[in-house]
GROMACS .gro file of C-alpha atoms in nm:
model
  345
    1MET     CA    1   0.000   0.000   0.000
    2PRO     CA    2   0.139   0.343  -0.091
    3LYS     CA    3   0.302   0.571   0.159
    4SER     CA    4  -0.001   0.798   0.187
    5ARG     CA    5  -0.190   0.504   0.335
    6THR     CA    6   0.069   0.444   0.603
    7SER     CA    7   0.088   0.805   0.714
    8SER     CA    8  -0.132   0.717   1.011
    9PHE     CA    9   0.107   0.447   1.127
   10THR     CA   10   0.361   0.494   1.405
   11ARG     CA   11   0.670   0.665   1.272
   12ARG     CA   12   1.001   0.702   1.450
   13GLY     CA   13   1.323   0.869   1.347
   14PHE     CA   14   1.617   0.638   1.301
   15VAL     CA   15   1.918   0.863   1.245
   16ALA     CA   16   2.141   0.847   1.552
   17ALA     CA   17   2.304   1.173   1.652
   18GLY     CA   18   2.666   1.195   1.555
   19GLY     CA   19   2.664   0.899   1.314
   20ALA     CA   20   2.893   0.634   1.458
   21LEU     CA   21   3.005   0.513   1.117
   22GLY     CA   22   3.179   0.721   0.855
   23LEU     CA   23   2.988   0.638   0.539
   24VAL     CA   24   3.287   0.709   0.320
   25ALA     CA   25   3.481   0.437   0.499
   26VAL     CA   26   3.184   0.205   0.480
   27LEU     CA   27   3.151   0.259   0.108
   28ALA     CA   28   3.515   0.173   0.063
   29ALA     CA   29   3.468  -0.144   0.268
   30CYS     CA   30   3.167  -0.242   0.057
   31GLY     CA   31   3.349  -0.193  -0.269
   32GLY     CA   32   3.433  -0.562  -0.276
   33SER     CA   33   3.107  -0.680  -0.123
   34ASP     CA   34   3.010  -0.869  -0.436
   35SER     CA   35   3.216  -1.169  -0.329
   36ALA     CA   36   3.088  -1.436  -0.091
   37LYS     CA   37   3.116  -1.350   0.277
   38GLY     CA   38   2.952  -1.399   0.613
   39ASP     CA   39   2.796  -1.739   0.544
   40GLY     CA   40   3.085  -1.984   0.531
   41GLY     CA   41   3.099  -1.973   0.153
   42LYS     CA   42   2.764  -2.145   0.109
   43ASP     CA   43   2.621  -2.071  -0.233
   44ASN     CA   44   2.249  -2.002  -0.265
   45GLY     CA   45   2.249  -2.130  -0.623
   46ALA     CA   46   2.273  -1.966  -0.966
   47ALA     CA   47   2.637  -1.904  -1.055
   48ALA     CA   48   2.908  -1.969  -0.800
   49SER     CA   49   3.127  -1.716  -0.977
   50GLY     CA   50   3.096  -1.462  -1.250
   51PRO     CA   51   2.874  -1.155  -1.273
   52TRP     CA   52   2.512  -1.145  -1.162
   53THR     CA   53   2.259  -0.923  -1.337
   54PHE     CA   54   1.888  -0.862  -1.302
   55LYS     CA   55   1.670  -0.606  -1.481
   56ASP     CA   56   1.428  -0.487  -1.216
   57ASP     CA   57   1.082  -0.338  -1.250
   58LEU     CA   58   1.209   0.018  -1.218
   59GLY     CA   59   1.388  -0.045  -1.547
   60LYS     CA   60   1.732  -0.067  -1.389
   61ASP     CA   61   1.999  -0.319  -1.482
   62VAL     CA   62   2.120  -0.430  -1.140
   63SER     CA   63   2.454  -0.607  -1.134
   64THR     CA   64   2.715  -0.741  -0.893
   65LYS     CA   65   3.047  -0.920  -0.946
   66SER     CA   66   2.897  -1.252  -0.835
   67THR     CA   67   2.564  -1.389  -0.714
   68PRO     CA   68   2.462  -1.187  -0.405
   69LYS     CA   69   2.473  -1.371  -0.075
   70ASN     CA   70   2.441  -1.095   0.184
   71ILE     CA   71   2.090  -0.987   0.091
   72VAL     CA   72   1.881  -0.733   0.279
   73ALA     CA   73   1.513  -0.702   0.192
   74PHE     CA   74   1.180  -0.550   0.279
   75THR     CA   75   1.016  -0.797   0.516
   76GLY     CA   76   0.746  -0.914   0.274
   77THR     CA   77   0.996  -0.955  -0.010
   78ALA     CA   78   1.229  -1.143   0.224
   79ALA     CA   79   0.942  -1.373   0.321
   80ALA     CA   80   0.877  -1.452  -0.046
   81LEU     CA   81   1.246  -1.524  -0.109
   82TYR     CA   82   1.245  -1.750   0.198
   83ASP     CA   83   0.965  -1.956   0.045
   84TYR     CA   84   1.193  -2.011  -0.255
   85GLY     CA   85   1.486  -2.113  -0.037
   86VAL     CA   86   1.677  -1.784  -0.066
   87PRO     CA   87   1.776  -1.653   0.281
   88VAL     CA   88   1.841  -1.291   0.370
   89LYS     CA   89   2.069  -1.136   0.630
   90GLY     CA   90   1.855  -0.839   0.728
   91VAL     CA   91   1.505  -0.702   0.687
   92PHE     CA   92   1.325  -0.370   0.708
   93GLY     CA   93   0.952  -0.325   0.747
   94PRO     CA   94   0.691  -0.480   0.981
   95THR     CA   95   0.867  -0.789   1.116
   96LYS     CA   96   0.790  -0.821   1.487
   97THR     CA   97   0.477  -0.729   1.682
   98ALA     CA   98   0.479  -0.556   2.019
   99ASP     CA   99   0.466  -0.892   2.197
  100GLY     CA  100   0.769  -1.018   2.006
  101LYS     CA  101   0.580  -1.248   1.770
  102PRO     CA  102   0.633  -1.247   1.391
  103ASP     CA  103   0.430  -0.989   1.203
  104VAL     CA  104   0.194  -1.122   0.937
  105GLN     CA  105   0.429  -0.983   0.674
  106ALA     CA  106   0.715  -1.203   0.798
  107GLY     CA  107   0.544  -1.514   0.663
  108SER     CA  108   0.731  -1.836   0.744
  109MET     CA  109   1.064  -1.669   0.820
  110ASP     CA  110   1.239  -1.731   1.150
  111ILE     CA  111   1.271  -1.367   1.252
  112SER     CA  112   1.525  -1.453   1.521
  113LYS     CA  113   1.773  -1.528   1.243
  114VAL     CA  114   1.757  -1.194   1.064
  115GLU     CA  115   1.881  -0.848   1.159
  116ILE     CA  116   1.582  -0.614   1.186
  117LEU     CA  117   1.692  -0.274   1.055
  118GLY     CA  118   1.354  -0.109   1.099
  119ASN     CA  119   1.017  -0.238   1.214
  120VAL     CA  120   0.789   0.049   1.115
  121TYR     CA  121   0.752   0.289   0.825
  122ASP     CA  122   1.038   0.540   0.787
  123GLU     CA  123   1.266   0.341   1.019
  124PHE     CA  124   1.591   0.204   0.873
  125ASN     CA  125   1.916   0.178   1.067
  126VAL     CA  126   2.180   0.272   0.810
  127GLU     CA  127   2.472   0.181   1.035
  128LYS     CA  128   2.340  -0.171   1.101
  129TYR     CA  129   2.278  -0.205   0.729
  130ALA     CA  130   2.636  -0.109   0.647
  131ALA     CA  131   2.768  -0.351   0.910
  132LEU     CA  132   2.597  -0.639   0.729
  133GLN     CA  133   2.817  -0.564   0.426
  134PRO     CA  134   2.519  -0.599   0.193
  135ASP     CA  135   2.558  -0.731  -0.161
  136LEU     CA  136   2.202  -0.645  -0.259
  137LEU     CA  137   1.890  -0.470  -0.132
  138VAL     CA  138   1.555  -0.593  -0.262
  139THR     CA  139   1.207  -0.458  -0.207
  140ASN     CA  140   0.872  -0.406  -0.374
  141SER     CA  141   0.753  -0.096  -0.556
  142TRP     CA  142   0.400   0.041  -0.557
  143ASP     CA  143   0.459   0.373  -0.728
  144GLY     CA  144   0.807   0.377  -0.879
  145THR     CA  145   0.988   0.411  -0.546
  146TYR     CA  146   1.165   0.162  -0.321
  147TRP     CA  147   0.902   0.047  -0.070
  148TYR     CA  148   0.994   0.116   0.293
  149VAL     CA  149   1.328   0.278   0.205
  150PRO     CA  150   1.300   0.615   0.384
  151GLU     CA  151   1.320   0.916   0.158
  152ALA     CA  152   1.539   1.105   0.403
  153SER     CA  153   1.815   0.842   0.401
  154LYS     CA  154   1.753   0.687   0.060
  155ASP     CA  155   2.073   0.819  -0.098
  156LYS     CA  156   2.294   0.684   0.183
  157ILE     CA  157   2.121   0.347   0.172
  158LEU     CA  158   2.136   0.308  -0.205
  159ALA     CA  159   2.503   0.405  -0.207
  160LEU     CA  160   2.595   0.104   0.005
  161ALA     CA  161   2.476  -0.173  -0.230
  162PRO     CA  162   2.283  -0.224  -0.555
  163ALA     CA  163   1.905  -0.230  -0.517
  164ALA     CA  164   1.635  -0.420  -0.709
  165ALA     CA  165   1.260  -0.366  -0.693
  166VAL     CA  166   0.963  -0.578  -0.800
  167LYS     CA  167   0.655  -0.384  -0.905
  168VAL     CA  168   0.335  -0.471  -0.716
  169GLY     CA  169   0.113  -0.172  -0.794
  170GLY     CA  170  -0.018   0.028  -1.087
  171ASP     CA  171  -0.074  -0.183  -1.398
  172VAL     CA  172   0.069  -0.504  -1.249
  173THR     CA  173  -0.157  -0.794  -1.151
  174LEU     CA  174  -0.089  -1.054  -0.882
  175ASP     CA  175   0.012  -1.326  -1.126
  176LYS     CA  176   0.268  -1.097  -1.291
  177ALA     CA  177   0.412  -0.984  -0.958
  178LEU     CA  178   0.446  -1.351  -0.866
  179GLU     CA  179   0.629  -1.426  -1.190
  180ARG     CA  180   0.871  -1.139  -1.138
  181THR     CA  181   0.942  -1.235  -0.777
  182ALA     CA  182   1.008  -1.591  -0.893
  183ASP     CA  183   1.242  -1.453  -1.161
  184LEU     CA  184   1.434  -1.265  -0.894
  185ALA     CA  185   1.449  -1.569  -0.668
  186LYS     CA  186   1.575  -1.785  -0.956
  187SER     CA  187   1.850  -1.538  -1.034
  188LEU     CA  188   1.957  -1.560  -0.669
  189GLY     CA  189   1.977  -1.939  -0.679
  190ALA     CA  190   1.623  -2.067  -0.622
  191ASP     CA  191   1.525  -2.394  -0.789
  192LEU     CA  192   1.191  -2.322  -0.952
  193ASN     CA  193   1.165  -2.685  -1.059
  194SER     CA  194   1.172  -2.814  -0.703
  195LYS     CA  195   0.870  -3.013  -0.592
  196LYS     CA  196   0.774  -2.749  -0.335
  197VAL     CA  197   0.769  -2.466  -0.588
  198VAL     CA  198   0.597  -2.669  -0.861
  199ASP     CA  199   0.332  -2.792  -0.617
  200SER     CA  200   0.275  -2.439  -0.486
  201LYS     CA  201   0.228  -2.300  -0.836
  202THR     CA  202  -0.015  -2.580  -0.921
  203ARG     CA  203  -0.208  -2.505  -0.602
  204PHE     CA  204  -0.215  -2.135  -0.690
  205GLU     CA  205  -0.356  -2.205  -1.036
  206ALA     CA  206  -0.620  -2.436  -0.888
  207ALA     CA  207  -0.713  -2.169  -0.634
  208ALA     CA  208  -0.755  -1.909  -0.910
  209ALA     CA  209  -0.996  -2.148  -1.082
  210LYS     CA  210  -1.189  -2.182  -0.755
  211VAL     CA  211  -1.235  -1.804  -0.737
  212ARG     CA  212  -1.367  -1.799  -1.094
  213GLU     CA  213  -1.607  -2.079  -1.009
  214ALA     CA  214  -1.724  -1.903  -0.692
  215THR     CA  215  -1.796  -1.573  -0.868
  216LYS     CA  216  -1.996  -1.756  -1.137
  217ALA     CA  217  -2.185  -1.966  -0.885
  218ASN     CA  218  -2.272  -1.666  -0.666
  219PRO     CA  219  -2.292  -1.365  -0.900
  220GLY     CA  220  -2.362  -1.013  -0.785
  221VAL     CA  221  -2.173  -1.029  -0.455
  222LYS     CA  222  -2.036  -0.679  -0.393
  223VAL     CA  223  -1.698  -0.657  -0.221
  224LEU     CA  224  -1.563  -0.348  -0.046
  225VAL     CA  225  -1.194  -0.327   0.040
  226GLY     CA  226  -1.147  -0.135   0.362
  227SER     CA  227  -0.898  -0.035   0.627
  228GLY     CA  228  -0.961   0.126   0.962
  229SER     CA  229  -0.770   0.381   1.167
  230ASP     CA  230  -0.878   0.571   1.477
  231ALA     CA  231  -0.997   0.869   1.277
  232LEU     CA  232  -1.082   0.734   0.933
  233PHE     CA  233  -1.217   0.442   0.734
  234TYR     CA  234  -1.035   0.395   0.404
  235ALA     CA  235  -1.223   0.252   0.106
  236SER     CA  236  -0.975   0.123  -0.151
  237THR     CA  237  -1.006   0.114  -0.527
  238PRO     CA  238  -0.943  -0.223  -0.695
  239GLU     CA  239  -0.755  -0.053  -0.978
  240THR     CA  240  -0.413   0.009  -0.825
  241ALA     CA  241  -0.307  -0.301  -0.631
  242ALA     CA  242  -0.179  -0.621  -0.792
  243ASP     CA  243  -0.399  -0.852  -0.584
  244LEU     CA  244  -0.725  -0.662  -0.634
  245LYS     CA  245  -0.671  -0.620  -1.008
  246TYR     CA  246  -0.620  -0.995  -1.036
  247PHE     CA  247  -0.926  -1.072  -0.822
  248LYS     CA  248  -1.127  -0.849  -1.057
  249GLN     CA  249  -0.998  -1.047  -1.356
  250LEU     CA  250  -1.123  -1.361  -1.182
  251GLY     CA  251  -1.473  -1.215  -1.164
  252VAL     CA  252  -1.488  -1.050  -0.822
  253GLU     CA  253  -1.725  -0.753  -0.824
  254PHE     CA  254  -1.583  -0.462  -0.626
  255VAL     CA  255  -1.736  -0.146  -0.488
  256THR     CA  256  -1.522   0.134  -0.633
  257PRO     CA  257  -1.497   0.455  -0.429
  258GLU     CA  258  -1.576   0.778  -0.611
  259LYS     CA  259  -1.338   1.037  -0.463
  260LEU     CA  260  -0.988   0.900  -0.436
  261ASP     CA  261  -0.720   1.069  -0.232
  262GLU     CA  262  -0.398   1.201  -0.380
  263GLY     CA  263  -0.219   0.903  -0.530
  264GLY     CA  264  -0.544   0.742  -0.639
  265PHE     CA  265  -0.545   0.446  -0.401
  266PHE     CA  266  -0.838   0.500  -0.166
  267GLU     CA  267  -1.108   0.736  -0.039
  268SER     CA  268  -1.080   0.859   0.318
  269LEU     CA  269  -1.412   0.854   0.503
  270SER     CA  270  -1.489   0.987   0.846
  271TRP     CA  271  -1.640   0.723   1.070
  272GLU     CA  272  -1.968   0.913   1.051
  273ASN     CA  273  -1.965   0.842   0.677
  274ALA     CA  274  -1.828   0.488   0.691
  275GLY     CA  275  -2.155   0.356   0.550
  276LYS     CA  276  -2.129   0.558   0.228
  277TYR     CA  277  -2.071   0.242   0.024
  278LYS     CA  278  -2.286  -0.066   0.072
  279ALA     CA  279  -2.130  -0.407   0.025
  280ASP     CA  280  -2.201  -0.772   0.087
  281VAL     CA  281  -1.845  -0.858   0.186
  282ILE     CA  282  -1.572  -0.641   0.335
  283LEU     CA  283  -1.208  -0.734   0.278
  284LEU     CA  284  -1.045  -0.575   0.581
  285ASP     CA  285  -0.679  -0.476   0.591
  286ASN     CA  286  -0.498  -0.729   0.814
  287ARG     CA  287  -0.181  -0.529   0.880
  288THR     CA  288  -0.077  -0.468   1.238
  289GLY     CA  289  -0.092  -0.091   1.195
  290THR     CA  290  -0.466  -0.100   1.124
  291LEU     CA  291  -0.773  -0.160   1.339
  292GLN     CA  292  -0.900  -0.517   1.344
  293PRO     CA  293  -1.262  -0.634   1.397
  294GLU     CA  294  -1.237  -0.650   1.776
  295GLN     CA  295  -1.106  -0.294   1.792
  296LEU     CA  296  -1.361  -0.173   1.537
  297LYS     CA  297  -1.644  -0.269   1.768
  298ALA     CA  298  -1.582   0.066   1.937
  299LYS     CA  299  -1.695   0.242   1.618
  300PRO     CA  300  -2.079   0.252   1.616
  301THR     CA  301  -2.106   0.304   1.241
  302TRP     CA  302  -1.889  -0.002   1.178
  303GLY     CA  303  -2.141  -0.224   1.351
  304GLU     CA  304  -2.419  -0.087   1.129
  305LEU     CA  305  -2.257  -0.188   0.801
  306PRO     CA  306  -2.459  -0.466   0.631
  307ALA     CA  307  -2.154  -0.687   0.577
  308VAL     CA  308  -2.055  -0.651   0.943
  309LYS     CA  309  -2.405  -0.738   1.063
  310ALA     CA  310  -2.400  -1.046   0.838
  311GLY     CA  311  -2.061  -1.157   0.968
  312GLN     CA  312  -1.912  -1.123   0.621
  313VAL     CA  313  -1.590  -0.942   0.709
  314VAL     CA  314  -1.279  -1.131   0.601
  315PRO     CA  315  -0.912  -1.042   0.635
  316ARG     CA  316  -0.737  -0.893   0.337
  317VAL     CA  317  -0.366  -0.960   0.303
  318THR     CA  318  -0.305  -0.603   0.194
  319GLU     CA  319   0.064  -0.655   0.125
  320PRO     CA  320   0.086  -1.010  -0.007
  321ILE     CA  321   0.396  -1.222   0.026
  322PHE     CA  322   0.458  -1.280  -0.343
  323SER     CA  323   0.528  -1.651  -0.344
  324TYR     CA  324   0.291  -1.907  -0.495
  325ASP     CA  325   0.275  -2.078  -0.158
  326LYS     CA  326   0.134  -1.775   0.024
  327CYS     CA  327  -0.084  -1.642  -0.258
  328ALA     CA  328  -0.253  -1.979  -0.313
  329GLN     CA  329  -0.390  -1.952   0.041
  330ILE     CA  330  -0.516  -1.599  -0.027
  331LEU     CA  331  -0.712  -1.718  -0.331
  332GLU     CA  332  -0.850  -2.022  -0.150
  333ASP     CA  333  -0.980  -1.802   0.131
  334LEU     CA  334  -1.128  -1.555  -0.116
  335ALA     CA  335  -1.309  -1.831  -0.304
  336LYS     CA  336  -1.468  -1.957   0.019
  337SER     CA  337  -1.576  -1.605   0.114
  338ILE     CA  338  -1.742  -1.536  -0.221
  339GLN     CA  339  -1.903  -1.878  -0.242
  340SER     CA  340  -2.066  -1.855   0.101
  341ALA     CA  341  -2.160  -1.486   0.092
  342LYS     CA  342  -2.520  -1.376   0.122
  343LYS     CA  343  -2.636  -1.063  -0.058
  344VAL     CA  344  -2.711  -0.807   0.214
  345SER     CA  345  -2.635  -0.470   0.053
   0.00000   0.00000   0.00000
């Protein structure tokens, strides 16, 4: 979800006064960071030697002297790489909840084995990043920028290692974002012909068919994509996120908000006006920075929404982990929700 959506999230500064590391010295140290280091020489796959290149979705030809091993990634991207057998050294983005448990965006990763450089939006410890001697930074891109790389420190961060981004917004659909993430994983050594990956892709394709079947069997079900904060209810358009665009291709009928905010991703509604759009099913943002159904009970207008009264509120994985394994589950859950939904709007 674009930055404008996360403006209500907790934000903390990360730049330590004085700057313990001299970035010039760090840059010099990282000049040879394209060789294997820090992992006992274990190769993740691809080429053991020779140059590595990848054309990312920002149109950049990213290259290193050899296949990157010290990889740092946005948490959700790291979780996708993990599903393909590509480990990372560090992560940035929602990784650990307040009680120390893995955030939903961490997927199947063991978060005790990665360095967390930042756990909330606009938080990224540059000095810890430099200390990891990164070969490569990878993240998603919603709007042509590097997701969760803070604007204020972007230049310092991008100077330390090459960066690659996979597009997950705009004109990209879920299936295409999955393909591109798999391409990236393959370039980093993943075996896309492994039984696990092949089975996951087959499951994903079967789940997509189930969504098509559900929308045909239960036509006319109206779905609203929403997200709650203390002050506002956000109604999202299905036209700008990879998952929603793909769901629409599969036949899901969305409620489209009329007055989108700057950036064109959602309409901000006061809680007094939360009932502006009627829907049979609400896909509710499942991220830790947003209000969940138990918390939303405190909002009187929430309880009056037809979908809420009917018990037809289902979690939306707003920032999917772009592996076939994780996205198959998303489609299976969506198919069940559409198939069992009653028309109440």
